[in-house]
Amino acid sequence: MTQPNPARFPARFTWGVATSSYQIEGAAHEDGRSPSIWDTFCATPGKVLNGENGDVACDHYHRLDRDLDLIASLGVSAYRFSVAWPRIVPDGRGATNRAGLDFYSRLVDGLLARGITPWPTLYHWDLPQVLQDRGGWPARDTAHAFGDYAEVVTAELGDRAKHWITINEPWCAAFLGYGNGVHAPGHTDLAGSFAASHHLLLAHGLGVQAVRANVPGAQVGITLNLAGTYPAGDNDADRAAAHRQDGFANRWYLDPVFGRGYPQDFVELLGATSPQAQELVLPGDLETIAAPTDFLGVNMYSRSVVEAAPGEGFLGLRQVHVAGSEYTGFGWEVAPQSLTDLMLRLQKDYNPAALYITENGATYPDTISNDGTVHDGARTRYFQQHIAAVGDALAGGAKMAGYFAWSLMDNFEWAEGYDKRFGIVHVDFETQARTLKQSGQWYRDFLVRAQEGQPA
Ligand code: FCB
């Protein structure tokens, strides 16, 4: 079994845990928060498993101090969370809500008091419903509304929070939200989803501007969900399919953020559904999107292995199950080597100033044993293998600067409701009891050794 060697990581390496607002906060109708697209989606029959929603979730909004103590008990140096736009600007645009700002201000102060570096993400999918009613991400105005909201949040927290992520996983927000409809707002319109992708990237650029204006000494970047793509067979058709998948999932976002504009092969594949053909890419947009950043955040869970399948979907390919591979409870292949390969490729092709794994983790059906612990050996192994893979990437020359485990605690896993547990802390959603899992114990013990620079 692969065990990561803590001595391979520099003392200044960032070790953290991550969450997002809608997945943990609850208090959905309190202190002036307006509904987000996720509240609406959850209330739509058939969209979320068991009709569940984030009304209560982990009740983090009311348990802030205890949860901060929990984070501190893990020994992490950083905590990645997201700010709920509907708490800050309930009308989407215009007046700000003091109570919402106060909550995140307390959160940031509470982290700093415990010696933990705050890593806010400005957008992790909870778009104010009022903005969806005005067109959502397929409408350009939403990017400008985001810029205004980013201005408010960074002005409030920027004296204390120095590490900022603009947008979490624009691919998911655009494609799952507007393309295949699996996520809020549940639209199924390919052209709309590519319009959304452009406006999410534009929002990222405007977010970078807000951070630069308001946060002295800021570190800012975007978080992309990326997966290495591999051909199933050793043949040209599968290799071409893997290249298309790479264009769709990876290059479509990486290329413009790193100043190359959209990948031409994929613009051509999209034809009339491309943002270019829809005349949505206005002069100056690509420059805004390519604003220099201090790091690239990568959410990595698995890889994609694809084979050519003419006529299947707009990409003409299908994902392949790899015989002999291990899969998590989500059906995602455990592929730690692909993390190393991906990081080395990103460094070579895009040369980011620094690379952070901003999410990595696995879901398995957990149970609390009679001894009161969750013996999540498979998740523990997953973390061990992937942290070792980060060490390999670092040794190979990738500028790895940090790693955030997804997730601090079990939470509302979007369309899967509370069924899919990703936490290193178990949450009993009836009682809100938190129980450190074996994986959490392992991470905590590993961090003690990593921070002391000790060998395994
Ligand atoms: C990512 C999301 C995160 C969580 C994990 C499992 O795509 O950013 O909120 O749902 O997947």
mmCIF file of C-alpha atoms in Angstrom, residues 57-438:
data_model
loop_
_atom_site.group_PDB
_atom_site.id
_atom_site.type_symbol
_atom_site.label_atom_id
_atom_site.label_comp_id
_atom_site.label_asym_id
_atom_site.label_seq_id
_atom_site.Cartn_x
_atom_site.Cartn_y
_atom_site.Cartn_z
ATOM 1 C CA ALA A 57 -27.640 20.458 6.075
ATOM 2 C CA CYS A 58 -24.906 20.340 8.770
ATOM 3 C CA ASP A 59 -26.459 23.313 10.566
ATOM 4 C CA HIS A 60 -23.030 24.882 10.343
ATOM 5 C CA TYR A 61 -24.487 28.405 10.405
ATOM 6 C CA HIS A 62 -25.593 27.827 13.989
ATOM 7 C CA ARG A 63 -22.629 25.699 15.034
ATOM 8 C CA LEU A 64 -19.876 27.883 13.715
ATOM 9 C CA ASP A 65 -17.669 28.004 16.795
ATOM 10 C CA ARG A 66 -17.846 24.292 17.484
ATOM 11 C CA ASP A 67 -17.096 23.525 13.848
ATOM 12 C CA LEU A 68 -14.119 25.864 13.936
ATOM 13 C CA ASP A 69 -12.839 24.003 16.982
ATOM 14 C CA LEU A 70 -13.296 20.778 15.048
ATOM 15 C CA ILE A 71 -11.266 22.140 12.120
ATOM 16 C CA ALA A 72 -8.549 23.283 14.515
ATOM 17 C CA SER A 73 -8.443 19.845 16.127
ATOM 18 C CA LEU A 74 -7.377 18.370 12.780
ATOM 19 C CA GLY A 75 -4.190 20.416 12.766
ATOM 20 C CA VAL A 76 -4.788 21.841 9.284
ATOM 21 C CA SER A 77 -3.182 25.125 8.308
ATOM 22 C CA ALA A 78 -6.011 26.266 6.002
ATOM 23 C CA TYR A 79 -9.768 26.031 5.584
ATOM 24 C CA ARG A 80 -11.474 26.435 2.222
ATOM 25 C CA PHE A 81 -15.128 27.519 2.431
ATOM 26 C CA SER A 82 -17.458 29.385 0.119
ATOM 27 C CA VAL A 83 -19.470 32.548 0.539
ATOM 28 C CA ALA A 84 -23.199 32.325 -0.220
ATOM 29 C CA TRP A 85 -24.053 35.107 -2.656
ATOM 30 C CA PRO A 86 -27.766 35.067 -1.586
ATOM 31 C CA ARG A 87 -26.708 35.958 1.966
ATOM 32 C CA ILE A 88 -24.623 38.929 0.814
ATOM 33 C CA VAL A 89 -26.708 40.409 -1.998
ATOM 34 C CA PRO A 90 -30.171 38.881 -1.592
ATOM 35 C CA ASP A 91 -31.536 40.707 -4.640
ATOM 36 C CA GLY A 92 -28.622 39.488 -6.747
ATOM 37 C CA ARG A 93 -27.616 43.046 -7.474
ATOM 38 C CA GLY A 94 -27.859 46.125 -5.295
ATOM 39 C CA ALA A 95 -28.209 46.350 -1.535
ATOM 40 C CA THR A 96 -25.902 44.284 0.659
ATOM 41 C CA ASN A 97 -27.092 42.388 3.695
ATOM 42 C CA ARG A 98 -25.090 43.188 6.814
ATOM 43 C CA ALA A 99 -26.071 39.971 8.605
ATOM 44 C CA GLY A 100 -24.625 37.893 5.778
ATOM 45 C CA LEU A 101 -21.332 39.766 5.780
ATOM 46 C CA ASP A 102 -21.161 39.457 9.558
ATOM 47 C CA PHE A 103 -21.386 35.685 9.417
ATOM 48 C CA TYR A 104 -18.344 35.376 7.130
ATOM 49 C CA SER A 105 -16.510 38.025 9.083
ATOM 50 C CA ARG A 106 -16.958 35.939 12.243
ATOM 51 C CA LEU A 107 -15.874 32.859 10.326
ATOM 52 C CA VAL A 108 -12.674 34.549 9.150
ATOM 53 C CA ASP A 109 -11.932 35.944 12.617
ATOM 54 C CA GLY A 110 -12.587 32.558 14.186
ATOM 55 C CA LEU A 111 -10.150 30.888 11.803
ATOM 56 C CA LEU A 112 -7.437 33.463 12.355
ATOM 57 C CA ALA A 113 -7.875 33.212 16.126
ATOM 58 C CA ARG A 114 -7.172 29.489 15.768
ATOM 59 C CA GLY A 115 -4.145 29.991 13.547
ATOM 60 C CA ILE A 116 -5.899 28.751 10.397
ATOM 61 C CA THR A 117 -5.606 30.568 7.066
ATOM 62 C CA PRO A 118 -8.992 31.373 5.497
ATOM 63 C CA TRP A 119 -9.473 30.388 1.847
ATOM 64 C CA PRO A 120 -12.814 31.825 0.703
ATOM 65 C CA THR A 121 -14.352 30.804 -2.623
ATOM 66 C CA LEU A 122 -16.660 33.462 -4.019
ATOM 67 C CA TYR A 123 -18.934 31.155 -6.010
ATOM 68 C CA HIS A 124 -19.664 27.521 -5.280
ATOM 69 C CA TRP A 125 -22.924 27.181 -7.211
ATOM 70 C CA ASP A 126 -25.528 28.937 -5.064
ATOM 71 C CA LEU A 127 -26.608 31.599 -7.539
ATOM 72 C CA PRO A 128 -29.389 33.862 -6.217
ATOM 73 C CA GLN A 129 -32.629 32.630 -7.776
ATOM 74 C CA VAL A 130 -33.551 36.209 -8.713
ATOM 75 C CA LEU A 131 -30.581 36.244 -11.067
ATOM 76 C CA GLN A 132 -31.629 32.949 -12.595
ATOM 77 C CA ASP A 133 -35.035 34.524 -13.177
ATOM 78 C CA ARG A 134 -33.213 37.195 -15.185
ATOM 79 C CA GLY A 135 -31.414 34.612 -17.304
ATOM 80 C CA GLY A 136 -28.803 33.042 -15.016
ATOM 81 C CA TRP A 137 -25.296 32.291 -16.289
ATOM 82 C CA PRO A 138 -26.296 32.188 -19.975
ATOM 83 C CA ALA A 139 -26.954 35.943 -19.540
ATOM 84 C CA ARG A 140 -23.944 38.245 -19.598
ATOM 85 C CA ASP A 141 -25.360 40.487 -16.859
ATOM 86 C CA THR A 142 -24.847 37.683 -14.335
ATOM 87 C CA ALA A 143 -21.072 38.009 -14.756
ATOM 88 C CA HIS A 144 -21.299 41.719 -13.997
ATOM 89 C CA ALA A 145 -23.554 41.078 -11.019
ATOM 90 C CA PHE A 146 -20.900 38.639 -9.794
ATOM 91 C CA GLY A 147 -18.228 41.323 -10.218
ATOM 92 C CA ASP A 148 -20.238 43.694 -8.004
ATOM 93 C CA TYR A 149 -20.818 40.981 -5.402
ATOM 94 C CA ALA A 150 -17.102 40.085 -5.436
ATOM 95 C CA GLU A 151 -16.325 43.735 -4.851
ATOM 96 C CA VAL A 152 -18.508 43.780 -1.719
ATOM 97 C CA VAL A 153 -17.120 40.558 -0.235
ATOM 98 C CA THR A 154 -13.464 41.350 -0.883
ATOM 99 C CA ALA A 155 -13.872 44.873 0.525
ATOM 100 C CA GLU A 156 -15.321 43.359 3.693
ATOM 101 C CA LEU A 157 -12.949 40.449 4.262
ATOM 102 C CA GLY A 158 -9.862 41.450 2.298
ATOM 103 C CA ASP A 159 -8.107 42.998 5.278
ATOM 104 C CA ARG A 160 -7.954 39.521 6.844
ATOM 105 C CA ALA A 161 -8.471 36.922 4.088
ATOM 106 C CA LYS A 162 -5.617 36.909 1.570
ATOM 107 C CA HIS A 163 -6.272 33.707 -0.397
ATOM 108 C CA TRP A 164 -9.196 33.887 -2.803
ATOM 109 C CA ILE A 165 -10.789 31.483 -5.225
ATOM 110 C CA THR A 166 -13.140 33.142 -7.711
ATOM 111 C CA ILE A 167 -15.282 30.358 -9.175
ATOM 112 C CA ASN A 168 -15.520 26.697 -8.230
ATOM 113 C CA GLU A 169 -15.688 24.269 -11.161
ATOM 114 C CA PRO A 170 -17.160 26.318 -14.000
ATOM 115 C CA TRP A 171 -17.486 23.104 -16.038
ATOM 116 C CA CYS A 172 -19.987 21.722 -13.499
ATOM 117 C CA ALA A 173 -21.851 25.003 -13.112
ATOM 118 C CA ALA A 174 -22.159 25.361 -16.893
ATOM 119 C CA PHE A 175 -22.624 21.819 -18.140
ATOM 120 C CA LEU A 176 -24.362 20.054 -15.256
ATOM 121 C CA GLY A 177 -26.464 23.159 -14.619
ATOM 122 C CA TYR A 178 -27.452 24.149 -18.150
ATOM 123 C CA GLY A 179 -26.315 21.305 -20.433
ATOM 124 C CA ASN A 180 -27.445 17.953 -19.048
ATOM 125 C CA GLY A 181 -29.566 19.384 -16.251
ATOM 126 C CA VAL A 182 -28.298 17.141 -13.460
ATOM 127 C CA HIS A 183 -27.583 20.186 -11.280
ATOM 128 C CA ALA A 184 -29.464 23.431 -10.647
ATOM 129 C CA PRO A 185 -31.070 25.097 -12.462
ATOM 130 C CA GLY A 186 -31.614 21.874 -14.406
ATOM 131 C CA HIS A 187 -31.689 23.203 -17.958
ATOM 132 C CA THR A 188 -30.879 21.027 -20.951
ATOM 133 C CA ASP A 189 -29.610 23.336 -23.649
ATOM 134 C CA LEU A 190 -26.112 22.822 -25.000
ATOM 135 C CA ALA A 191 -25.830 26.318 -26.495
ATOM 136 C CA GLY A 192 -26.994 27.812 -23.205
ATOM 137 C CA SER A 193 -24.423 25.793 -21.301
ATOM 138 C CA PHE A 194 -21.590 27.119 -23.475
ATOM 139 C CA ALA A 195 -22.942 30.642 -23.085
ATOM 140 C CA ALA A 196 -22.862 29.985 -19.329
ATOM 141 C CA SER A 197 -19.270 28.740 -19.530
ATOM 142 C CA HIS A 198 -18.146 31.975 -21.146
ATOM 143 C CA HIS A 199 -19.914 34.129 -18.576
ATOM 144 C CA LEU A 200 -18.540 32.066 -15.686
ATOM 145 C CA LEU A 201 -15.037 32.613 -17.041
ATOM 146 C CA LEU A 202 -15.760 36.303 -17.498
ATOM 147 C CA ALA A 203 -16.977 36.372 -13.881
ATOM 148 C CA HIS A 204 -13.674 34.803 -12.844
ATOM 149 C CA GLY A 205 -11.781 37.630 -14.559
ATOM 150 C CA LEU A 206 -13.969 40.266 -12.918
ATOM 151 C CA GLY A 207 -13.483 38.497 -9.596
ATOM 152 C CA VAL A 208 -9.704 38.695 -10.000
ATOM 153 C CA GLN A 209 -10.068 42.447 -10.582
ATOM 154 C CA ALA A 210 -12.099 42.835 -7.383
ATOM 155 C CA VAL A 211 -9.567 40.866 -5.339
ATOM 156 C CA ARG A 212 -6.637 42.865 -6.749
ATOM 157 C CA ALA A 213 -8.417 46.138 -6.001
ATOM 158 C CA ASN A 214 -9.423 45.309 -2.443
ATOM 159 C CA VAL A 215 -6.963 42.828 -1.017
ATOM 160 C CA PRO A 216 -3.398 43.998 -0.442
ATOM 161 C CA GLY A 217 -0.988 41.102 -0.881
ATOM 162 C CA ALA A 218 -3.678 38.804 -2.271
ATOM 163 C CA GLN A 219 -3.229 35.365 -3.752
ATOM 164 C CA VAL A 220 -6.023 34.707 -6.220
ATOM 165 C CA GLY A 221 -6.934 31.929 -8.614
ATOM 166 C CA ILE A 222 -9.750 29.830 -10.049
ATOM 167 C CA THR A 223 -10.625 26.248 -9.153
ATOM 168 C CA LEU A 224 -11.223 23.910 -12.079
ATOM 169 C CA ASN A 225 -12.370 20.312 -11.898
ATOM 170 C CA LEU A 226 -9.925 18.517 -14.134
ATOM 171 C CA ALA A 227 -9.454 14.879 -15.002
ATOM 172 C CA GLY A 228 -6.730 13.350 -17.093
ATOM 173 C CA THR A 229 -8.249 11.810 -20.219
ATOM 174 C CA TYR A 230 -7.008 8.520 -21.597
ATOM 175 C CA PRO A 231 -7.945 6.521 -24.716
ATOM 176 C CA ALA A 232 -9.441 3.122 -23.887
ATOM 177 C CA GLY A 233 -7.745 1.444 -26.833
ATOM 178 C CA ASP A 234 -4.443 1.921 -28.584
ATOM 179 C CA ASN A 235 -6.025 3.288 -31.749
ATOM 180 C CA ASP A 236 -6.517 6.640 -33.477
ATOM 181 C CA ALA A 237 -10.282 6.773 -32.979
ATOM 182 C CA ASP A 238 -9.998 6.402 -29.207
ATOM 183 C CA ARG A 239 -7.087 8.824 -29.057
ATOM 184 C CA ALA A 240 -9.152 11.403 -30.966
ATOM 185 C CA ALA A 241 -12.064 10.769 -28.568
ATOM 186 C CA ALA A 242 -9.767 11.348 -25.580
ATOM 187 C CA HIS A 243 -8.608 14.610 -27.158
ATOM 188 C CA ARG A 244 -12.225 15.740 -27.577
ATOM 189 C CA GLN A 245 -12.993 14.877 -23.970
ATOM 190 C CA ASP A 246 -9.886 16.798 -22.907
ATOM 191 C CA GLY A 247 -11.121 19.793 -24.913
ATOM 192 C CA PHE A 248 -14.533 19.628 -23.267
ATOM 193 C CA ALA A 249 -13.486 19.059 -19.656
ATOM 194 C CA ASN A 250 -10.023 20.586 -19.391
ATOM 195 C CA ARG A 251 -8.739 22.772 -22.222
ATOM 196 C CA TRP A 252 -11.995 24.733 -22.635
ATOM 197 C CA TYR A 253 -11.274 26.337 -19.249
ATOM 198 C CA LEU A 254 -7.494 26.129 -18.983
ATOM 199 C CA ASP A 255 -6.683 27.701 -22.346
ATOM 200 C CA PRO A 256 -8.578 30.984 -21.883
ATOM 201 C CA VAL A 257 -7.545 31.364 -18.219
ATOM 202 C CA PHE A 258 -3.904 31.018 -19.269
ATOM 203 C CA GLY A 259 -4.196 33.493 -22.124
ATOM 204 C CA ARG A 260 -4.549 31.224 -25.126
ATOM 205 C CA GLY A 261 -8.177 31.941 -25.901
ATOM 206 C CA TYR A 262 -10.602 29.088 -26.486
ATOM 207 C CA PRO A 263 -9.179 25.929 -28.097
ATOM 208 C CA GLN A 264 -9.883 26.210 -31.811
ATOM 209 C CA ASP A 265 -10.515 22.486 -32.357
ATOM 210 C CA PHE A 266 -13.283 22.571 -29.785
ATOM 211 C CA VAL A 267 -14.784 25.818 -31.072
ATOM 212 C CA GLU A 268 -15.064 24.052 -34.439
ATOM 213 C CA LEU A 269 -16.573 20.925 -32.902
ATOM 214 C CA LEU A 270 -19.234 23.076 -31.202
ATOM 215 C CA GLY A 271 -20.153 24.911 -34.389
ATOM 216 C CA ALA A 272 -23.345 26.900 -33.869
ATOM 217 C CA THR A 273 -23.420 26.163 -30.145
ATOM 218 C CA SER A 274 -20.061 27.848 -29.486
ATOM 219 C CA PRO A 275 -20.054 31.190 -27.633
ATOM 220 C CA GLN A 276 -18.225 32.576 -30.668
ATOM 221 C CA ALA A 277 -21.009 31.580 -33.069
ATOM 222 C CA GLN A 278 -23.518 33.010 -30.601
ATOM 223 C CA GLU A 279 -21.485 36.246 -30.716
ATOM 224 C CA LEU A 280 -21.021 36.275 -26.963
ATOM 225 C CA VAL A 281 -17.253 36.748 -26.872
ATOM 226 C CA LEU A 282 -16.928 40.528 -26.933
ATOM 227 C CA PRO A 283 -13.756 42.548 -27.454
ATOM 228 C CA GLY A 284 -11.738 42.557 -24.236
ATOM 229 C CA ASP A 285 -13.358 39.442 -22.758
ATOM 230 C CA LEU A 286 -10.396 37.177 -23.385
ATOM 231 C CA GLU A 287 -8.059 39.709 -21.784
ATOM 232 C CA THR A 288 -10.321 39.924 -18.726
ATOM 233 C CA ILE A 289 -10.441 36.125 -18.419
ATOM 234 C CA ALA A 290 -6.662 35.863 -18.777
ATOM 235 C CA ALA A 291 -5.866 38.238 -15.904
ATOM 236 C CA PRO A 292 -2.685 36.940 -14.236
ATOM 237 C CA THR A 293 -3.371 34.686 -11.252
ATOM 238 C CA ASP A 294 -1.208 33.473 -8.382
ATOM 239 C CA PHE A 295 -2.220 29.833 -8.516
ATOM 240 C CA LEU A 296 -4.425 27.295 -10.214
ATOM 241 C CA GLY A 297 -6.795 25.337 -7.972
ATOM 242 C CA VAL A 298 -7.593 21.821 -9.144
ATOM 243 C CA ASN A 299 -10.370 19.591 -7.891
ATOM 244 C CA MET A 300 -9.317 16.080 -8.761
ATOM 245 C CA TYR A 301 -11.288 12.943 -8.008
ATOM 246 C CA SER A 302 -10.685 10.534 -10.855
ATOM 247 C CA ARG A 303 -9.686 10.235 -14.499
ATOM 248 C CA SER A 304 -11.651 9.602 -17.680
ATOM 249 C CA VAL A 305 -11.006 6.666 -19.940
ATOM 250 C CA VAL A 306 -12.978 6.980 -23.158
ATOM 251 C CA GLU A 307 -13.628 5.167 -26.391
ATOM 252 C CA ALA A 308 -14.933 6.529 -29.642
ATOM 253 C CA ALA A 309 -18.690 6.053 -30.025
ATOM 254 C CA PRO A 310 -19.869 7.783 -33.194
ATOM 255 C CA GLY A 311 -23.252 9.413 -32.713
ATOM 256 C CA GLU A 312 -23.155 9.203 -28.934
ATOM 257 C CA GLY A 313 -23.762 12.639 -27.460
ATOM 258 C CA PHE A 314 -22.234 15.696 -29.080
ATOM 259 C CA LEU A 315 -18.735 14.367 -28.383
ATOM 260 C CA GLY A 316 -19.157 10.957 -30.009
ATOM 261 C CA LEU A 317 -17.593 9.010 -27.174
ATOM 262 C CA ARG A 318 -18.387 7.024 -24.087
ATOM 263 C CA GLN A 319 -16.688 6.497 -20.741
ATOM 264 C CA VAL A 320 -15.289 3.039 -20.244
ATOM 265 C CA HIS A 321 -15.164 0.923 -17.102
ATOM 266 C CA VAL A 322 -11.580 -0.193 -16.557
ATOM 267 C CA ALA A 323 -11.331 -3.870 -15.685
ATOM 268 C CA GLY A 324 -9.312 -4.468 -12.530
ATOM 269 C CA SER A 325 -9.602 -0.875 -11.305
ATOM 270 C CA GLU A 326 -11.103 0.066 -7.982
ATOM 271 C CA TYR A 327 -14.125 2.397 -7.969
ATOM 272 C CA THR A 328 -15.540 4.638 -5.226
ATOM 273 C CA GLY A 329 -19.158 4.796 -4.133
ATOM 274 C CA PHE A 330 -19.820 7.339 -6.880
ATOM 275 C CA GLY A 331 -18.532 4.929 -9.505
ATOM 276 C CA TRP A 332 -15.404 7.049 -9.965
ATOM 277 C CA GLU A 333 -12.204 5.152 -10.715
ATOM 278 C CA VAL A 334 -9.460 5.433 -8.103
ATOM 279 C CA ALA A 335 -6.573 6.669 -10.257
ATOM 280 C CA PRO A 336 -3.873 8.375 -8.186
ATOM 281 C CA GLN A 337 -1.199 8.119 -10.868
ATOM 282 C CA SER A 338 -3.402 10.304 -13.068
ATOM 283 C CA LEU A 339 -3.135 13.052 -10.432
ATOM 284 C CA THR A 340 0.645 13.085 -10.794
ATOM 285 C CA ASP A 341 0.406 12.982 -14.595
ATOM 286 C CA LEU A 342 -2.143 15.796 -14.609
ATOM 287 C CA MET A 343 -0.057 18.066 -12.377
ATOM 288 C CA LEU A 344 3.073 17.537 -14.465
ATOM 289 C CA ARG A 345 1.149 18.249 -17.622
ATOM 290 C CA LEU A 346 -0.400 21.424 -16.177
ATOM 291 C CA GLN A 347 3.003 22.683 -15.130
ATOM 292 C CA LYS A 348 4.454 21.949 -18.559
ATOM 293 C CA ASP A 349 1.574 23.190 -20.713
ATOM 294 C CA TYR A 350 0.342 26.169 -18.672
ATOM 295 C CA ASN A 351 3.111 26.967 -16.185
ATOM 296 C CA PRO A 352 0.899 28.181 -13.306
ATOM 297 C CA ALA A 353 2.684 30.159 -10.581
ATOM 298 C CA ALA A 354 1.559 27.504 -8.085
ATOM 299 C CA LEU A 355 -0.753 24.491 -8.039
ATOM 300 C CA TYR A 356 -3.140 23.592 -5.248
ATOM 301 C CA ILE A 357 -5.341 20.556 -5.014
ATOM 302 C CA THR A 358 -8.405 22.405 -3.736
ATOM 303 C CA GLU A 359 -10.533 19.224 -3.480
ATOM 304 C CA ASN A 360 -9.766 15.528 -3.443
ATOM 305 C CA GLY A 361 -11.619 12.760 -1.709
ATOM 306 C CA ALA A 362 -13.937 9.803 -2.032
ATOM 307 C CA THR A 363 -17.399 8.643 -1.054
ATOM 308 C CA TYR A 364 -18.127 5.216 0.358
ATOM 309 C CA PRO A 365 -21.106 3.955 2.334
ATOM 310 C CA ASP A 366 -19.953 4.532 5.919
ATOM 311 C CA THR A 367 -21.298 3.070 9.111
ATOM 312 C CA ILE A 368 -20.520 3.873 12.720
ATOM 313 C CA SER A 369 -19.228 0.708 14.387
ATOM 314 C CA ASN A 370 -19.988 -0.405 17.906
ATOM 315 C CA ASP A 371 -16.710 1.128 19.018
ATOM 316 C CA GLY A 372 -18.082 4.529 17.971
ATOM 317 C CA THR A 373 -15.693 4.980 15.041
ATOM 318 C CA VAL A 374 -16.146 4.862 11.286
ATOM 319 C CA HIS A 375 -13.606 2.400 9.927
ATOM 320 C CA ASP A 376 -13.345 3.925 6.482
ATOM 321 C CA GLY A 377 -10.283 2.050 5.333
ATOM 322 C CA ALA A 378 -11.012 2.553 1.646
ATOM 323 C CA ARG A 379 -11.220 6.334 2.072
ATOM 324 C CA THR A 380 -8.054 6.341 4.178
ATOM 325 C CA ARG A 381 -6.229 4.453 1.433
ATOM 326 C CA TYR A 382 -7.626 6.866 -1.154
ATOM 327 C CA PHE A 383 -6.152 9.828 0.729
ATOM 328 C CA GLN A 384 -2.846 8.069 1.250
ATOM 329 C CA GLN A 385 -2.487 7.228 -2.426
ATOM 330 C CA HIS A 386 -3.477 10.683 -3.632
ATOM 331 C CA ILE A 387 -1.288 12.568 -1.173
ATOM 332 C CA ALA A 388 1.589 10.319 -2.223
ATOM 333 C CA ALA A 389 0.746 11.237 -5.835
ATOM 334 C CA VAL A 390 0.971 14.937 -4.917
ATOM 335 C CA GLY A 391 4.414 14.205 -3.464
ATOM 336 C CA ASP A 392 5.408 12.547 -6.739
ATOM 337 C CA ALA A 393 4.210 15.578 -8.713
ATOM 338 C CA LEU A 394 6.218 17.868 -6.451
ATOM 339 C CA ALA A 395 9.314 15.722 -6.873
ATOM 340 C CA GLY A 396 8.749 15.746 -10.645
ATOM 341 C CA GLY A 397 8.818 19.539 -10.803
ATOM 342 C CA ALA A 398 5.170 20.602 -10.489
ATOM 343 C CA LYS A 399 4.837 23.675 -8.270
ATOM 344 C CA MET A 400 2.556 21.964 -5.763
ATOM 345 C CA ALA A 401 1.818 24.351 -2.895
ATOM 346 C CA GLY A 402 -1.107 22.799 -1.050
ATOM 347 C CA TYR A 403 -3.747 20.116 -0.665
ATOM 348 C CA PHE A 404 -7.312 20.339 0.645
ATOM 349 C CA ALA A 405 -9.223 17.198 1.535
ATOM 350 C CA TRP A 406 -12.855 17.091 0.429
ATOM 351 C CA SER A 407 -14.527 17.239 2.756
ATOM 352 C CA LEU A 408 -14.289 18.407 6.338
ATOM 353 C CA MET A 409 -17.568 16.620 7.054
ATOM 354 C CA ASP A 410 -20.364 14.672 5.401
ATOM 355 C CA ASN A 411 -22.750 17.115 3.757
ATOM 356 C CA PHE A 412 -25.417 17.746 1.146
ATOM 357 C CA GLU A 413 -23.973 16.143 -1.967
ATOM 358 C CA TRP A 414 -26.055 18.033 -4.560
ATOM 359 C CA ALA A 415 -28.295 15.787 -6.668
ATOM 360 C CA GLU A 416 -27.351 12.833 -4.454
ATOM 361 C CA GLY A 417 -28.755 14.491 -1.328
ATOM 362 C CA TYR A 418 -27.303 13.107 1.895
ATOM 363 C CA ASP A 419 -26.660 9.683 0.424
ATOM 364 C CA LYS A 420 -23.063 10.234 -0.605
ATOM 365 C CA ARG A 421 -20.737 10.862 2.325
ATOM 366 C CA PHE A 422 -17.382 12.498 1.573
ATOM 367 C CA GLY A 423 -16.388 13.692 5.061
ATOM 368 C CA ILE A 424 -13.372 12.845 7.132
ATOM 369 C CA VAL A 425 -15.837 13.637 9.908
ATOM 370 C CA HIS A 426 -19.090 11.680 10.048
ATOM 371 C CA VAL A 427 -22.293 13.690 10.540
ATOM 372 C CA ASP A 428 -25.436 12.173 12.001
ATOM 373 C CA PHE A 429 -28.040 14.294 10.220
ATOM 374 C CA GLU A 430 -30.670 13.552 12.891
ATOM 375 C CA THR A 431 -28.626 14.704 15.879
ATOM 376 C CA GLN A 432 -25.891 16.728 14.124
ATOM 377 C CA ALA A 433 -23.303 14.734 16.075
ATOM 378 C CA ARG A 434 -19.849 14.905 14.483
ATOM 379 C CA THR A 435 -17.544 11.867 14.729
ATOM 380 C CA LEU A 436 -14.001 11.844 13.431
ATOM 381 C CA LYS A 437 -13.600 8.945 11.002
ATOM 382 C CA GLN A 438 -10.525 6.765 10.800
#
